[in-house]
PDB file of C-alpha atoms in Angstrom:
ATOM      1  CA  MET A 217     -49.968 -12.374   4.675  1.00 54.00           C
ATOM      2  CA  ASN A 218     -49.769 -11.889   0.931  1.00 85.00           C
ATOM      3  CA  LYS A 219     -49.447 -14.607  -1.659  1.00 95.00           C
ATOM      4  CA  PRO A 220     -46.394 -14.933  -3.927  1.00 98.00           C
ATOM      5  CA  LEU A 221     -46.121 -11.972  -6.293  1.00 98.00           C
ATOM      6  CA  ILE A 222     -45.567 -14.287  -9.256  1.00 98.00           C
ATOM      7  CA  SER A 223     -45.836 -18.051  -9.623  1.00 97.00           C
ATOM      8  CA  ASP A 224     -44.628 -18.892 -13.155  1.00 97.00           C
ATOM      9  CA  ILE A 225     -40.931 -18.634 -12.168  1.00 98.00           C
ATOM     10  CA  TYR A 226     -39.184 -18.948  -8.816  1.00 98.00           C
ATOM     11  CA  THR A 227     -37.789 -15.736  -7.337  1.00 98.00           C
ATOM     12  CA  ALA A 228     -35.962 -14.780  -4.127  1.00 98.00           C
ATOM     13  CA  ASP A 229     -33.944 -12.035  -2.409  1.00 98.00           C
ATOM     14  CA  PRO A 230     -36.151  -9.162  -3.622  1.00 98.00           C
ATOM     15  CA  SER A 231     -34.542  -5.708  -3.720  1.00 98.00           C
ATOM     16  CA  ALA A 232     -37.382  -3.245  -4.201  1.00 98.00           C
ATOM     17  CA  HIS A 233     -37.159   0.381  -5.367  1.00 98.00           C
ATOM     18  CA  VAL A 234     -39.536   3.095  -6.509  1.00 98.00           C
ATOM     19  CA  PHE A 235     -38.399   4.674  -9.787  1.00 98.00           C
ATOM     20  CA  ASN A 236     -40.605   7.300 -11.496  1.00 96.00           C
ATOM     21  CA  GLY A 237     -43.551   6.375  -9.278  1.00 97.00           C
ATOM     22  CA  ARG A 238     -43.471   2.657 -10.179  1.00 98.00           C
ATOM     23  CA  ILE A 239     -42.263  -0.213  -7.966  1.00 98.00           C
ATOM     24  CA  TYR A 240     -39.424  -2.290  -9.408  1.00 98.00           C
ATOM     25  CA  ILE A 241     -38.215  -5.518  -7.825  1.00 98.00           C
ATOM     26  CA  TYR A 242     -34.757  -6.955  -8.512  1.00 98.00           C
ATOM     27  CA  PRO A 243     -34.790 -10.595  -7.310  1.00 98.00           C
ATOM     28  CA  SER A 244     -32.692 -13.690  -7.757  1.00 98.00           C
ATOM     29  CA  HIS A 245     -34.121 -16.180 -10.278  1.00 98.00           C
ATOM     30  CA  ASP A 246     -34.179 -19.627  -8.693  1.00 97.00           C
ATOM     31  CA  ILE A 247     -33.893 -22.703 -10.915  1.00 96.00           C
ATOM     32  CA  GLU A 248     -33.841 -26.450 -10.349  1.00 94.00           C
ATOM     33  CA  THR A 249     -30.270 -27.720 -10.649  1.00 88.00           C
ATOM     34  CA  ASN A 250     -30.609 -31.184  -9.065  1.00 85.00           C
ATOM     35  CA  MET A 251     -27.481 -30.437  -7.026  1.00 84.00           C
ATOM     36  CA  PRO A 252     -27.283 -31.705  -3.424  1.00 84.00           C
ATOM     37  CA  GLU A 253     -27.763 -29.136  -0.667  1.00 84.00           C
ATOM     38  CA  ASN A 254     -24.703 -28.022   1.299  1.00 83.00           C
ATOM     39  CA  ASP A 255     -23.646 -25.201   3.605  1.00 80.00           C
ATOM     40  CA  ASN A 256     -21.819 -23.419   0.756  1.00 81.00           C
ATOM     41  CA  GLY A 257     -25.072 -23.055  -1.183  1.00 87.00           C
ATOM     42  CA  ASP A 258     -23.814 -24.801  -4.329  1.00 85.00           C
ATOM     43  CA  HIS A 259     -27.418 -25.804  -5.052  1.00 87.00           C
ATOM     44  CA  PHE A 260     -28.195 -22.103  -5.580  1.00 90.00           C
ATOM     45  CA  ALA A 261     -26.768 -22.075  -9.124  1.00 88.00           C
ATOM     46  CA  MET A 262     -28.785 -19.253 -10.679  1.00 96.00           C
ATOM     47  CA  ARG A 263     -27.911 -18.045 -14.187  1.00 97.00           C
ATOM     48  CA  ASP A 264     -29.904 -14.898 -14.963  1.00 98.00           C
ATOM     49  CA  TYR A 265     -32.086 -12.105 -13.575  1.00 98.00           C
ATOM     50  CA  HIS A 266     -35.717 -11.254 -14.272  1.00 98.00           C
ATOM     51  CA  ILE A 267     -36.972  -7.828 -13.156  1.00 98.00           C
ATOM     52  CA  LEU A 268     -40.513  -7.424 -11.858  1.00 98.00           C
ATOM     53  CA  SER A 269     -42.607  -4.272 -11.581  1.00 98.00           C
ATOM     54  CA  MET A 270     -46.012  -3.088 -10.426  1.00 98.00           C
ATOM     55  CA  ASP A 271     -47.768   0.263 -10.278  1.00 97.00           C
ATOM     56  CA  SER A 272     -48.932  -0.202  -6.672  1.00 97.00           C
ATOM     57  CA  ILE A 273     -48.770  -2.643  -3.771  1.00 96.00           C
ATOM     58  CA  GLY A 274     -51.318  -5.327  -4.569  1.00 94.00           C
ATOM     59  CA  GLY A 275     -51.387  -4.315  -8.232  1.00 95.00           C
ATOM     60  CA  LYS A 276     -50.673  -6.465 -11.279  1.00 96.00           C
ATOM     61  CA  VAL A 277     -47.074  -7.701 -11.388  1.00 97.00           C
ATOM     62  CA  THR A 278     -45.205  -7.621 -14.707  1.00 98.00           C
ATOM     63  CA  ASP A 279     -42.262  -9.925 -15.404  1.00 98.00           C
ATOM     64  CA  HIS A 280     -40.002  -8.070 -17.833  1.00 98.00           C
ATOM     65  CA  GLY A 281     -38.040 -11.165 -18.816  1.00 97.00           C
ATOM     66  CA  VAL A 282     -34.279 -11.719 -18.756  1.00 98.00           C
ATOM     67  CA  ALA A 283     -32.438  -8.488 -17.918  1.00 98.00           C
ATOM     68  CA  LEU A 284     -28.944  -9.989 -17.588  1.00 98.00           C
ATOM     69  CA  ASP A 285     -27.601 -13.484 -18.312  1.00 98.00           C
ATOM     70  CA  ILE A 286     -24.432 -14.964 -16.823  1.00 98.00           C
ATOM     71  CA  LYS A 287     -23.145 -15.772 -20.313  1.00 98.00           C
ATOM     72  CA  ASP A 288     -23.006 -12.027 -21.013  1.00 98.00           C
ATOM     73  CA  ILE A 289     -20.763 -11.263 -18.016  1.00 98.00           C
ATOM     74  CA  PRO A 290     -17.206 -11.685 -19.379  1.00 97.00           C
ATOM     75  CA  TRP A 291     -15.525 -12.504 -16.046  1.00 98.00           C
ATOM     76  CA  ALA A 292     -18.265 -14.635 -14.474  1.00 98.00           C
ATOM     77  CA  GLY A 293     -17.928 -18.264 -13.476  1.00 97.00           C
ATOM     78  CA  ARG A 294     -21.049 -19.448 -11.659  1.00 96.00           C
ATOM     79  CA  GLN A 295     -23.816 -18.612  -9.192  1.00 96.00           C
ATOM     80  CA  LEU A 296     -25.571 -15.322  -9.937  1.00 98.00           C
ATOM     81  CA  TRP A 297     -26.844 -14.486  -6.470  1.00 98.00           C
ATOM     82  CA  ALA A 298     -28.916 -11.693  -4.873  1.00 98.00           C
ATOM     83  CA  PRO A 299     -28.710  -8.346  -6.765  1.00 98.00           C
ATOM     84  CA  ASP A 300     -29.617  -4.742  -6.088  1.00 98.00           C
ATOM     85  CA  ALA A 301     -30.177  -1.672  -8.241  1.00 98.00           C
ATOM     86  CA  ALA A 302     -29.791   2.109  -8.150  1.00 98.00           C
ATOM     87  CA  PHE A 303     -30.518   5.123 -10.340  1.00 98.00           C
ATOM     88  CA  LYS A 304     -28.261   8.116 -10.849  1.00 97.00           C
ATOM     89  CA  ASN A 305     -27.051  10.361 -13.676  1.00 91.00           C
ATOM     90  CA  GLY A 306     -29.860   9.193 -15.974  1.00 97.00           C
ATOM     91  CA  THR A 307     -28.634   5.587 -15.753  1.00 98.00           C
ATOM     92  CA  TYR A 308     -29.861   2.489 -13.950  1.00 98.00           C
ATOM     93  CA  TYR A 309     -27.229   0.348 -12.259  1.00 98.00           C
ATOM     94  CA  LEU A 310     -27.646  -3.357 -11.514  1.00 99.00           C
ATOM     95  CA  TYR A 311     -25.216  -4.695  -8.894  1.00 99.00           C
ATOM     96  CA  PHE A 312     -24.717  -8.433  -8.702  1.00 98.00           C
ATOM     97  CA  PRO A 313     -22.544 -11.013  -6.907  1.00 98.00           C
ATOM     98  CA  VAL A 314     -21.143 -13.873  -8.979  1.00 98.00           C
ATOM     99  CA  LYS A 315     -18.175 -16.185  -8.611  1.00 97.00           C
ATOM    100  CA  ASP A 316     -15.326 -15.358 -10.955  1.00 98.00           C
ATOM    101  CA  LYS A 317     -13.334 -17.953 -12.915  1.00 97.00           C
ATOM    102  CA  GLN A 318     -11.333 -18.696  -9.729  1.00 96.00           C
ATOM    103  CA  ASP A 319     -14.577 -19.382  -7.780  1.00 95.00           C
ATOM    104  CA  ILE A 320     -14.226 -16.203  -5.693  1.00 97.00           C
ATOM    105  CA  PHE A 321     -17.350 -14.083  -5.215  1.00 98.00           C
ATOM    106  CA  ARG A 322     -16.990 -10.527  -6.527  1.00 98.00           C
ATOM    107  CA  ILE A 323     -19.482  -7.728  -7.117  1.00 98.00           C
ATOM    108  CA  GLY A 324     -20.188  -6.684 -10.692  1.00 98.00           C
ATOM    109  CA  VAL A 325     -22.171  -3.804 -12.112  1.00 98.00           C
ATOM    110  CA  ALA A 326     -24.252  -3.537 -15.272  1.00 98.00           C
ATOM    111  CA  THR A 327     -25.960  -0.476 -16.729  1.00 98.00           C
ATOM    112  CA  SER A 328     -29.090   0.375 -18.686  1.00 98.00           C
ATOM    113  CA  LYS A 329     -31.165   3.396 -19.641  1.00 98.00           C
ATOM    114  CA  SER A 330     -34.264   1.466 -18.535  1.00 98.00           C
ATOM    115  CA  PRO A 331     -35.064   0.181 -15.036  1.00 98.00           C
ATOM    116  CA  THR A 332     -36.042  -3.155 -16.592  1.00 98.00           C
ATOM    117  CA  GLY A 333     -32.942  -3.550 -18.752  1.00 97.00           C
ATOM    118  CA  PRO A 334     -31.514  -5.194 -20.688  1.00 98.00           C
ATOM    119  CA  PHE A 335     -28.358  -4.451 -18.679  1.00 98.00           C
ATOM    120  CA  LYS A 336     -24.820  -4.485 -20.066  1.00 98.00           C
ATOM    121  CA  ALA A 337     -22.165  -5.717 -17.644  1.00 98.00           C
ATOM    122  CA  GLN A 338     -18.805  -4.067 -17.145  1.00 98.00           C
ATOM    123  CA  HIS A 339     -15.844  -6.136 -18.343  1.00 98.00           C
ATOM    124  CA  LYS A 340     -14.389  -6.573 -14.845  1.00 98.00           C
ATOM    125  CA  PRO A 341     -15.735  -6.819 -11.293  1.00 98.00           C
ATOM    126  CA  MET A 342     -15.638  -3.740  -9.095  1.00 98.00           C
ATOM    127  CA  GLU A 343     -12.096  -3.180  -7.819  1.00 98.00           C
ATOM    128  CA  GLY A 344     -11.891  -4.080  -4.132  1.00 97.00           C
ATOM    129  CA  SER A 345     -15.245  -5.891  -4.117  1.00 98.00           C
ATOM    130  CA  LEU A 346     -15.850  -9.111  -2.229  1.00 98.00           C
ATOM    131  CA  SER A 347     -18.465 -11.544  -0.995  1.00 98.00           C
ATOM    132  CA  ILE A 348     -22.193 -11.308  -1.772  1.00 98.00           C
ATOM    133  CA  ASP A 349     -25.474  -9.432  -1.266  1.00 98.00           C
ATOM    134  CA  PRO A 350     -24.731  -5.907  -2.515  1.00 98.00           C
ATOM    135  CA  ALA A 351     -27.222  -3.350  -1.178  1.00 98.00           C
ATOM    136  CA  VAL A 352     -26.946   0.241  -2.365  1.00 98.00           C
ATOM    137  CA  PHE A 353     -28.292   3.093  -0.257  1.00 98.00           C
ATOM    138  CA  THR A 354     -28.412   6.691  -1.466  1.00 98.00           C
ATOM    139  CA  ASP A 355     -28.551   9.157   1.403  1.00 98.00           C
ATOM    140  CA  THR A 356     -30.476  12.432   1.459  1.00 96.00           C
ATOM    141  CA  ASP A 357     -27.268  14.294   0.540  1.00 97.00           C
ATOM    142  CA  GLY A 358     -26.978  12.297  -2.701  1.00 97.00           C
ATOM    143  CA  LYS A 359     -24.033  10.148  -1.610  1.00 98.00           C
ATOM    144  CA  SER A 360     -24.403   6.434  -2.296  1.00 98.00           C
ATOM    145  CA  TYR A 361     -23.035   3.554  -0.236  1.00 99.00           C
ATOM    146  CA  MET A 362     -22.771  -0.165  -0.908  1.00 99.00           C
ATOM    147  CA  TYR A 363     -23.128  -2.755   1.834  1.00 99.00           C
ATOM    148  CA  VAL A 364     -21.876  -6.286   1.090  1.00 98.00           C
ATOM    149  CA  GLY A 365     -21.262  -9.544   2.839  1.00 98.00           C
ATOM    150  CA  GLY A 366     -22.374 -13.021   3.740  1.00 98.00           C
ATOM    151  CA  ILE A 367     -20.581 -15.713   5.724  1.00 96.00           C
ATOM    152  CA  TRP A 368     -20.346 -19.457   4.972  1.00 94.00           C
ATOM    153  CA  GLY A 369     -20.993 -19.815   1.215  1.00 94.00           C
ATOM    154  CA  GLY A 370     -20.803 -16.051   0.851  1.00 96.00           C
ATOM    155  CA  GLN A 371     -17.085 -16.279   1.683  1.00 96.00           C
ATOM    156  CA  LEU A 372     -16.929 -13.169   3.922  1.00 97.00           C
ATOM    157  CA  GLN A 373     -15.028 -15.108   6.609  1.00 96.00           C
ATOM    158  CA  ARG A 374     -12.300 -15.834   4.051  1.00 95.00           C
ATOM    159  CA  TRP A 375     -11.411 -12.107   3.972  1.00 96.00           C
ATOM    160  CA  ARG A 376     -10.627 -11.680   7.682  1.00 92.00           C
ATOM    161  CA  THR A 377      -6.991 -10.767   7.014  1.00 89.00           C
ATOM    162  CA  GLY A 378      -7.946  -8.267   4.297  1.00 91.00           C
ATOM    163  CA  LYS A 379      -6.939 -10.708   1.565  1.00 93.00           C
ATOM    164  CA  TYR A 380      -8.841 -13.704   0.247  1.00 95.00           C
ATOM    165  CA  ASP A 381      -7.796 -17.027   1.782  1.00 93.00           C
ATOM    166  CA  GLY A 382      -9.512 -20.118   0.435  1.00 88.00           C
ATOM    167  CA  SER A 383      -7.023 -22.589   1.885  1.00 88.00           C
ATOM    168  CA  LYS A 384      -8.870 -23.832   4.981  1.00 79.00           C
ATOM    169  CA  PRO A 385     -12.512 -22.832   4.668  1.00 72.00           C
ATOM    170  CA  LYS A 386     -13.679 -24.691   7.775  1.00 68.00           C
ATOM    171  CA  GLU A 387     -11.159 -22.838   9.976  1.00 73.00           C
ATOM    172  CA  GLN A 388     -11.792 -19.282   8.821  1.00 85.00           C
ATOM    173  CA  GLU A 389     -14.967 -18.463  10.714  1.00 88.00           C
ATOM    174  CA  PRO A 390     -14.189 -16.986  14.149  1.00 94.00           C
ATOM    175  CA  ALA A 391     -14.493 -19.243  17.161  1.00 94.00           C
ATOM    176  CA  PRO A 392     -17.805 -18.881  19.073  1.00 96.00           C
ATOM    177  CA  ASN A 393     -16.167 -16.671  21.720  1.00 97.00           C
ATOM    178  CA  GLU A 394     -14.482 -14.405  19.142  1.00 97.00           C
ATOM    179  CA  GLU A 395     -16.021 -11.253  17.670  1.00 97.00           C
ATOM    180  CA  ALA A 396     -18.353 -12.005  14.761  1.00 97.00           C
ATOM    181  CA  VAL A 397     -17.454 -11.078  11.186  1.00 97.00           C
ATOM    182  CA  GLY A 398     -19.233  -7.867  10.203  1.00 98.00           C
ATOM    183  CA  PRO A 399     -20.585  -6.761   6.832  1.00 98.00           C
ATOM    184  CA  ARG A 400     -18.601  -4.272   4.765  1.00 98.00           C
ATOM    185  CA  VAL A 401     -19.480  -0.800   3.482  1.00 98.00           C
ATOM    186  CA  ALA A 402     -17.919   1.643   1.041  1.00 98.00           C
ATOM    187  CA  ARG A 403     -19.067   4.898  -0.509  1.00 98.00           C
ATOM    188  CA  LEU A 404     -19.520   4.683  -4.256  1.00 98.00           C
ATOM    189  CA  SER A 405     -17.819   7.072  -6.641  1.00 98.00           C
ATOM    190  CA  ASN A 406     -19.961   9.543  -8.573  1.00 96.00           C
ATOM    191  CA  ASP A 407     -20.048   7.307 -11.651  1.00 97.00           C
ATOM    192  CA  MET A 408     -21.535   4.496  -9.475  1.00 98.00           C
ATOM    193  CA  LEU A 409     -19.146   2.011 -11.114  1.00 98.00           C
ATOM    194  CA  SER A 410     -16.426   1.889  -8.465  1.00 98.00           C
ATOM    195  CA  PHE A 411     -15.688   2.428  -4.792  1.00 98.00           C
ATOM    196  CA  ALA A 412     -14.538   5.896  -3.763  1.00 98.00           C
ATOM    197  CA  GLU A 413     -12.703   4.436  -0.753  1.00 98.00           C
ATOM    198  CA  PRO A 414     -11.547   1.100   0.682  1.00 97.00           C
ATOM    199  CA  VAL A 415     -14.285  -1.103   2.113  1.00 97.00           C
ATOM    200  CA  LYS A 416     -14.681  -0.898   5.889  1.00 97.00           C
ATOM    201  CA  GLU A 417     -16.140  -3.356   8.380  1.00 98.00           C
ATOM    202  CA  VAL A 418     -19.502  -2.403   9.885  1.00 98.00           C
ATOM    203  CA  LYS A 419     -19.832  -2.853  13.646  1.00 98.00           C
ATOM    204  CA  ILE A 420     -23.137  -4.206  14.985  1.00 98.00           C
ATOM    205  CA  VAL A 421     -23.279  -3.998  18.778  1.00 98.00           C
ATOM    206  CA  GLY A 422     -25.666  -4.889  21.536  1.00 98.00           C
ATOM    207  CA  LYS A 423     -27.340  -2.301  23.741  1.00 97.00           C
ATOM    208  CA  ASP A 424     -24.370  -2.719  26.078  1.00 97.00           C
ATOM    209  CA  GLY A 425     -22.161  -1.339  23.292  1.00 98.00           C
ATOM    210  CA  LYS A 426     -20.242  -4.596  22.867  1.00 98.00           C
ATOM    211  CA  PRO A 427     -19.890  -6.296  19.462  1.00 97.00           C
ATOM    212  CA  PHE A 428     -21.698  -9.614  19.050  1.00 98.00           C
ATOM    213  CA  LEU A 429     -19.679 -12.813  19.247  1.00 98.00           C
ATOM    214  CA  ALA A 430     -19.601 -15.356  16.433  1.00 97.00           C
ATOM    215  CA  GLY A 431     -21.429 -17.897  18.583  1.00 97.00           C
ATOM    216  CA  ASP A 432     -24.367 -15.535  19.145  1.00 98.00           C
ATOM    217  CA  ASN A 433     -26.209 -16.645  16.033  1.00 97.00           C
ATOM    218  CA  LYS A 434     -29.504 -15.034  17.036  1.00 98.00           C
ATOM    219  CA  HIS A 435     -27.974 -11.565  16.834  1.00 98.00           C
ATOM    220  CA  ARG A 436     -24.800 -11.610  14.738  1.00 98.00           C
ATOM    221  CA  PHE A 437     -24.771 -10.729  11.041  1.00 98.00           C
ATOM    222  CA  PHE A 438     -24.947 -13.620   8.578  1.00 98.00           C
ATOM    223  CA  GLU A 439     -25.977 -12.139   5.184  1.00 98.00           C
ATOM    224  CA  GLY A 440     -28.573 -10.050   3.357  1.00 98.00           C
ATOM    225  CA  GLY A 441     -27.859  -6.546   4.635  1.00 98.00           C
ATOM    226  CA  TRP A 442     -30.194  -3.644   3.747  1.00 99.00           C
ATOM    227  CA  MET A 443     -30.148   0.036   4.683  1.00 98.00           C
ATOM    228  CA  HIS A 444     -33.002   2.512   4.927  1.00 98.00           C
ATOM    229  CA  LYS A 445     -33.406   5.847   6.676  1.00 98.00           C
ATOM    230  CA  TYR A 446     -36.356   6.887   8.809  1.00 98.00           C
ATOM    231  CA  ASN A 447     -36.702  10.157  10.745  1.00 97.00           C
ATOM    232  CA  GLY A 448     -33.002  10.859  10.393  1.00 97.00           C
ATOM    233  CA  LYS A 449     -31.934   7.455  11.755  1.00 98.00           C
ATOM    234  CA  TYR A 450     -30.089   4.799   9.761  1.00 98.00           C
ATOM    235  CA  TYR A 451     -31.675   1.357   9.953  1.00 99.00           C
ATOM    236  CA  PHE A 452     -29.373  -1.528   9.013  1.00 99.00           C
ATOM    237  CA  SER A 453     -31.293  -4.795   8.724  1.00 99.00           C
ATOM    238  CA  TYR A 454     -29.943  -8.243   8.002  1.00 99.00           C
ATOM    239  CA  SER A 455     -30.442 -12.001   8.168  1.00 98.00           C
ATOM    240  CA  THR A 456     -29.081 -14.106  11.036  1.00 98.00           C
ATOM    241  CA  GLY A 457     -28.818 -17.076   8.645  1.00 97.00           C
ATOM    242  CA  ASP A 458     -28.896 -20.341  10.527  1.00 97.00           C
ATOM    243  CA  THR A 459     -31.423 -18.988  13.055  1.00 98.00           C
ATOM    244  CA  HIS A 460     -33.560 -17.590  10.204  1.00 98.00           C
ATOM    245  CA  LEU A 461     -34.397 -14.194  11.706  1.00 98.00           C
ATOM    246  CA  LEU A 462     -34.507 -10.790  10.041  1.00 98.00           C
ATOM    247  CA  ALA A 463     -33.023  -8.394  12.590  1.00 98.00           C
ATOM    248  CA  TYR A 464     -32.276  -4.674  12.634  1.00 99.00           C
ATOM    249  CA  ALA A 465     -29.935  -2.207  14.270  1.00 99.00           C
ATOM    250  CA  THR A 466     -29.875   1.584  14.186  1.00 98.00           C
ATOM    251  CA  GLY A 467     -27.188   4.246  14.049  1.00 98.00           C
ATOM    252  CA  ASP A 468     -26.416   7.892  13.348  1.00 98.00           C
ATOM    253  CA  SER A 469     -24.123   7.361  10.344  1.00 98.00           C
ATOM    254  CA  PRO A 470     -24.246   5.184   7.217  1.00 98.00           C
ATOM    255  CA  TYR A 471     -20.960   3.673   8.420  1.00 98.00           C
ATOM    256  CA  GLY A 472     -22.345   2.699  11.823  1.00 97.00           C
ATOM    257  CA  PRO A 473     -21.796   1.535  14.458  1.00 98.00           C
ATOM    258  CA  PHE A 474     -25.320   0.134  14.617  1.00 98.00           C
ATOM    259  CA  THR A 475     -27.010  -0.831  17.860  1.00 98.00           C
ATOM    260  CA  TYR A 476     -29.194  -3.926  17.761  1.00 98.00           C
ATOM    261  CA  GLN A 477     -32.896  -3.177  18.261  1.00 98.00           C
ATOM    262  CA  GLY A 478     -34.828  -6.365  17.597  1.00 98.00           C
ATOM    263  CA  VAL A 479     -36.405  -8.784  15.148  1.00 98.00           C
ATOM    264  CA  ILE A 480     -38.268  -7.543  12.078  1.00 98.00           C
ATOM    265  CA  MET A 481     -39.506 -10.933  10.933  1.00 98.00           C
ATOM    266  CA  ASN A 482     -39.589 -14.362  12.533  1.00 98.00           C
ATOM    267  CA  PRO A 483     -38.545 -17.393  10.436  1.00 98.00           C
ATOM    268  CA  VAL A 484     -40.281 -18.005   7.132  1.00 97.00           C
ATOM    269  CA  GLU A 485     -40.802 -21.403   5.526  1.00 97.00           C
ATOM    270  CA  GLY A 486     -37.448 -22.360   3.978  1.00 97.00           C
ATOM    271  CA  TRP A 487     -33.824 -22.054   5.146  1.00 95.00           C
ATOM    272  CA  THR A 488     -32.869 -18.662   3.742  1.00 96.00           C
ATOM    273  CA  THR A 489     -34.261 -15.228   4.472  1.00 96.00           C
ATOM    274  CA  HIS A 490     -33.449 -12.042   2.569  1.00 98.00           C
ATOM    275  CA  HIS A 491     -35.397  -8.833   2.302  1.00 98.00           C
ATOM    276  CA  SER A 492     -35.648  -5.174   1.339  1.00 98.00           C
ATOM    277  CA  ILE A 493     -37.554  -2.285   2.883  1.00 98.00           C
ATOM    278  CA  VAL A 494     -39.015   0.553   0.828  1.00 98.00           C
ATOM    279  CA  GLU A 495     -41.428   3.452   1.272  1.00 98.00           C
ATOM    280  CA  VAL A 496     -44.369   3.552  -1.148  1.00 98.00           C
ATOM    281  CA  ASP A 497     -46.938   6.359  -1.013  1.00 96.00           C
ATOM    282  CA  GLY A 498     -46.178   7.186   2.612  1.00 96.00           C
ATOM    283  CA  LYS A 499     -46.282   3.597   3.884  1.00 97.00           C
ATOM    284  CA  TRP A 500     -43.363   1.242   4.455  1.00 98.00           C
ATOM    285  CA  TYR A 501     -43.229  -2.283   3.087  1.00 98.00           C
ATOM    286  CA  ILE A 502     -40.933  -5.276   3.457  1.00 98.00           C
ATOM    287  CA  PHE A 503     -40.265  -7.500   0.461  1.00 98.00           C
ATOM    288  CA  TYR A 504     -39.081 -10.987   1.376  1.00 98.00           C
ATOM    289  CA  HIS A 505     -39.302 -14.613   0.248  1.00 98.00           C
ATOM    290  CA  ASP A 506     -40.381 -18.038   1.425  1.00 98.00           C
ATOM    291  CA  THR A 507     -40.970 -21.451  -0.174  1.00 98.00           C
ATOM    292  CA  GLU A 508     -44.780 -21.586  -0.282  1.00 97.00           C
ATOM    293  CA  LEU A 509     -44.898 -22.636  -3.949  1.00 97.00           C
ATOM    294  CA  SER A 510     -42.307 -25.407  -3.919  1.00 97.00           C
ATOM    295  CA  GLY A 511     -41.558 -26.448  -0.352  1.00 96.00           C
ATOM    296  CA  LYS A 512     -37.882 -26.521  -1.448  1.00 95.00           C
ATOM    297  CA  THR A 513     -35.417 -24.077   0.079  1.00 94.00           C
ATOM    298  CA  TRP A 514     -33.717 -23.414  -3.275  1.00 95.00           C
ATOM    299  CA  LEU A 515     -36.979 -22.718  -5.167  1.00 97.00           C
ATOM    300  CA  ARG A 516     -38.391 -19.618  -3.506  1.00 98.00           C
ATOM    301  CA  ASN A 517     -41.080 -17.019  -4.165  1.00 98.00           C
ATOM    302  CA  VAL A 518     -41.111 -13.300  -3.334  1.00 98.00           C
ATOM    303  CA  LYS A 519     -43.797 -11.625  -1.242  1.00 98.00           C
ATOM    304  CA  VAL A 520     -44.556  -8.230   0.274  1.00 98.00           C
ATOM    305  CA  THR A 521     -46.268  -7.056   3.450  1.00 97.00           C
ATOM    306  CA  GLU A 522     -46.600  -3.763   5.294  1.00 97.00           C
ATOM    307  CA  LEU A 523     -43.917  -2.806   7.803  1.00 98.00           C
ATOM    308  CA  LYS A 524     -45.373  -1.175  10.899  1.00 98.00           C
ATOM    309  CA  ARG A 525     -43.589   0.997  13.450  1.00 98.00           C
ATOM    310  CA  LYS A 526     -44.305   2.149  16.950  1.00 97.00           C
ATOM    311  CA  PRO A 527     -44.311   5.900  17.710  1.00 97.00           C
ATOM    312  CA  ASP A 528     -40.655   5.740  18.813  1.00 97.00           C
ATOM    313  CA  GLY A 529     -39.628   4.403  15.393  1.00 97.00           C
ATOM    314  CA  SER A 530     -39.088   0.812  16.510  1.00 98.00           C
ATOM    315  CA  ILE A 531     -40.316  -1.868  14.095  1.00 98.00           C
ATOM    316  CA  GLU A 532     -43.081  -4.284  15.037  1.00 98.00           C
ATOM    317  CA  THR A 533     -42.107  -7.953  14.644  1.00 98.00           C
ATOM    318  CA  ILE A 534     -43.862  -9.782  11.800  1.00 98.00           C
ATOM    319  CA  ASN A 535     -44.909 -13.416  12.180  1.00 96.00           C
ATOM    320  CA  PRO A 536     -45.072 -14.692   8.596  1.00 93.00           C
TER     321      PRO A 536
END
């Protein structure tokens, strides 16, 4: 397996894209906060984004410095978590989750004429946005979709009624025998700054066609969704969180439903796992993170390795 792509700063949650033949990586920027660990992830108190790039897998990695700082986001409160990026209409879009002044996670968007920034944030979060881990997928017909969501500290379980409820956080996750909370998806408008429709819940089901239950933490969605398309099939991959697996499910529509297929990657060193999958020069790669450099779950480092498939399109499990 490969070594960390960079070692002078801590990085995590890498969203990788190929723009103009070059690989760009949009990660979180981990910092030491000396805050105690908890299930809400308060110790992940990141404040800015650095964008990385390289001309090829295994090539020299460039750190382009601070692309967006939390102090330059007018509505932001704290915790600048895992971002993603997209390109359309001659503009680069950086999508980011951050808690607003009321401590509710929303999704913001910032724009630049360069893939490395600096990015200028919009004055308000995206209308109708919620939770964390935005992942933007542009289909072959040019339509773009955003997938969002993460339970526990990501607050997705607080939106079960359709409105945010922060009153009894410990009681909002479904009981083990209830249907699990699914990620959300919405098509983006042509300007890439807003949703063209209300967000919808994504169904992830077993091969028996039944949705996973909340207690099935080896299969149910936790956070870190990502979408890619291969041979006409939609591959939705995600983290199972407290069981530390990267899993995937496939479907015939960007909206799902998606049928569970298996594990992409077994647990890495560290509590969290978050990835992206991208095609580079005819091969597929998975970008991910672990804690090789620090041994601390909140100080992570990004890595990349090849993603291999069987002839039927199924993904071979990686043992990191």
